[in-house]
Coordinates of C-alpha atoms in Angstrom, one line a residue:
X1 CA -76.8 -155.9 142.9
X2 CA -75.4 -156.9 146.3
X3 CA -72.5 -154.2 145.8
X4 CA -74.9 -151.6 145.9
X5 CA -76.7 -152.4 148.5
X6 CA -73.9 -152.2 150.4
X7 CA -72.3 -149.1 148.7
X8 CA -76.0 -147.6 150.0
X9 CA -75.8 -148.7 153.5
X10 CA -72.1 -147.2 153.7
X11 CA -72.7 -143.8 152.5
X12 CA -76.5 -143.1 153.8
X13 CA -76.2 -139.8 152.2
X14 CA -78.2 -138.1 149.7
X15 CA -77.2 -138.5 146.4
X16 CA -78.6 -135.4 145.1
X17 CA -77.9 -131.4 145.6
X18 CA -78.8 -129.4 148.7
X19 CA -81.1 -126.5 148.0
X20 CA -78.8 -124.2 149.5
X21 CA -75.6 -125.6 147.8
X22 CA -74.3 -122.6 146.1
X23 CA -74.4 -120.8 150.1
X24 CA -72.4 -123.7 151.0
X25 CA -69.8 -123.4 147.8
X26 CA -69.1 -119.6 148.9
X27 CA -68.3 -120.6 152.7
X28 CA -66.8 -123.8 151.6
X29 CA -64.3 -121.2 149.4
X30 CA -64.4 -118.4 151.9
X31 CA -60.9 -117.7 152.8
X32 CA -61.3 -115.1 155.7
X33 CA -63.2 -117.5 157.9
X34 CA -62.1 -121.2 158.6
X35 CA -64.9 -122.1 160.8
X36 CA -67.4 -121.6 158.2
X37 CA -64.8 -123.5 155.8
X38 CA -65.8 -126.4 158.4
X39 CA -69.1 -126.1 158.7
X40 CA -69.8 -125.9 154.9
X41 CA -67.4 -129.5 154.7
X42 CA -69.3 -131.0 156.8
X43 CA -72.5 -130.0 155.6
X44 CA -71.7 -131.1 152.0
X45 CA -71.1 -134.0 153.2
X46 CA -74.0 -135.4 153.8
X47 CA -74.4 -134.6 150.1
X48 CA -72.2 -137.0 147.8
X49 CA -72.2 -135.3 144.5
X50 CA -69.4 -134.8 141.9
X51 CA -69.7 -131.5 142.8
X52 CA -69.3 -131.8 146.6
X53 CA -66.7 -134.5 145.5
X54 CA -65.0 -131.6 143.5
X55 CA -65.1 -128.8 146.6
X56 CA -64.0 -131.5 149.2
X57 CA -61.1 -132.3 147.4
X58 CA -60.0 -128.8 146.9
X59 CA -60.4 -128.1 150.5
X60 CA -58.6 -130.9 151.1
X61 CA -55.4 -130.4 149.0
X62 CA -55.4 -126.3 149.1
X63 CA -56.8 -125.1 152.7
X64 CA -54.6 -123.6 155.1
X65 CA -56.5 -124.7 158.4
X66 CA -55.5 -128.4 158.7
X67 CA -58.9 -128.7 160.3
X68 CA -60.6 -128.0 157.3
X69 CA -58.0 -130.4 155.3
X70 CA -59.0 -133.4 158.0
X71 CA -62.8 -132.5 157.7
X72 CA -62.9 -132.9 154.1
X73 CA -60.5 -136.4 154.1
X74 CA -62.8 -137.4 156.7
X75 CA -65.8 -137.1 154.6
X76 CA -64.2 -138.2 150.8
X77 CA -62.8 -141.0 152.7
X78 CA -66.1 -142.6 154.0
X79 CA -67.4 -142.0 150.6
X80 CA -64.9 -144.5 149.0
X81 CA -62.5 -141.8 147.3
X82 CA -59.0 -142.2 146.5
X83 CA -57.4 -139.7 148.8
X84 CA -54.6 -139.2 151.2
X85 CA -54.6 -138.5 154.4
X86 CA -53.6 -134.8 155.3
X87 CA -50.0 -133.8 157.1
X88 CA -50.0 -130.6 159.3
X89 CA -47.2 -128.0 157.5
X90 CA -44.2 -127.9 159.7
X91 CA -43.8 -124.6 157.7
X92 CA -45.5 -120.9 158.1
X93 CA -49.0 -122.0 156.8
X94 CA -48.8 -117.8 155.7
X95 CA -46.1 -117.3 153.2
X96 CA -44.5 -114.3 154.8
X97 CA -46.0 -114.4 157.9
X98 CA -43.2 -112.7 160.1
X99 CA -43.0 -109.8 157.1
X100 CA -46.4 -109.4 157.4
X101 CA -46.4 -109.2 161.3
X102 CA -43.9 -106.7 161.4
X103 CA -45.5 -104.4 159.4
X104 CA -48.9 -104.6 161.5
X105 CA -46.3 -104.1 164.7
X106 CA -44.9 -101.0 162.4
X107 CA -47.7 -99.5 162.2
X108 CA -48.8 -99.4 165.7
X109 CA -47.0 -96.6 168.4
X110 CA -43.9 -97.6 169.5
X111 CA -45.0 -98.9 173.4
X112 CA -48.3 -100.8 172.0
X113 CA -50.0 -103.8 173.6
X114 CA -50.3 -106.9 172.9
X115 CA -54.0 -106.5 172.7
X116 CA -54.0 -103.4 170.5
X117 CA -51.6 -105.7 168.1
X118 CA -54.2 -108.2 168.1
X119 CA -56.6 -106.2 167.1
X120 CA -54.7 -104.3 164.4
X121 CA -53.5 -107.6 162.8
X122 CA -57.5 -108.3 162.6
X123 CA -58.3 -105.5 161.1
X124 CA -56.0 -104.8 158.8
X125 CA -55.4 -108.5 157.7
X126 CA -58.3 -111.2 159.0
X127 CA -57.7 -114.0 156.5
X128 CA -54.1 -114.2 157.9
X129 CA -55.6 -114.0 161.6
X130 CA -58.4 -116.4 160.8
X131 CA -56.5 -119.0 159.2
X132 CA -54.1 -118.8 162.4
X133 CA -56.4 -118.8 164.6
X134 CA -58.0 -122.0 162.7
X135 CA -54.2 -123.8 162.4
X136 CA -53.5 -123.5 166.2
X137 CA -56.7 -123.7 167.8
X138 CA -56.5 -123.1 171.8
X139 CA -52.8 -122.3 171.2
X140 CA -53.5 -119.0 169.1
X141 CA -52.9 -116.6 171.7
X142 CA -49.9 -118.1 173.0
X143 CA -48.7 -118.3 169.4
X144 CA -49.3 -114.8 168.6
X145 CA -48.5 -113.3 171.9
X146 CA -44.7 -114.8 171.7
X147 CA -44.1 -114.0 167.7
X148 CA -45.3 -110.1 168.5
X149 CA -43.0 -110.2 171.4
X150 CA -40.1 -111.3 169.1
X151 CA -41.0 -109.2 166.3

């Protein structure tokens, strides 16, 4: 009895489904937009289900934005789960990221900006430009700016 009382006071979450939990599985899987990855983490946690268990721990092991990986740790961790604490890749987080670079580059005119390379790689590619955009935060820009020059 005493056990879970205190397994109560530490989680102080509902124990049942949100009403809007299947919006929050899409975003939650929704690879061209990490932000909304984040949000739907930390909105399912407030939630401890098997099934919020279930997308928490696949965000944790599988998404690219270590932001998203931290969130959901975070959250399975204060819910008593068995889980290890993320470690930011020291490799491309994109398999194939410079390949996939150049060919945006390639398909712009030869004396293009930086700018106009920017917004090409959105278009024609977001997931890879939201999920670097998520992985380096305020550093995006300088990221992408020095890799185009390089290209």
């Amino acid at each position: 009895m005493k056990l879970e009382n205190t397994e109560q006071e530490v989680t102080s979450v509902a124990s049942d489904l949100p009403e809007n939990y299947n919006e929050l599985k899409n975003a939650a899987n929704r690879t061209a937009n990490w932000r909304e990855r984040l949000d739907a983490v930390k909105q399912l946690g407030q939630w401890k289900s098997q099934q919020s268990v279930d997308i928490l721990t696949r965000r944790l092991h599988t998404d690219p934005v270590f932001q998203v990986q931290e969130a959901a740790y975070e959250q399975l961790k204060a819910w008593g789960e068995d889980v290890e604490k993320p470690v930011r890749s020291k490799y491309d987080v994109v398999k194939g990221i410079q390949k996939i670079l150049l060919r945006v580059k390639k398909s712009l005119p030869r004396e293009h900006s930086y700018e106009a390379f920017k917004e090409k790689l959105k278009k024609m590619r977001i997931d890879v430009y939201d999920t670097y955009e998520g992985d380096k935060g305020a550093d995006f820009d300088t990221w992408l700016e020095e890799t185009w020059k390089k290209l």
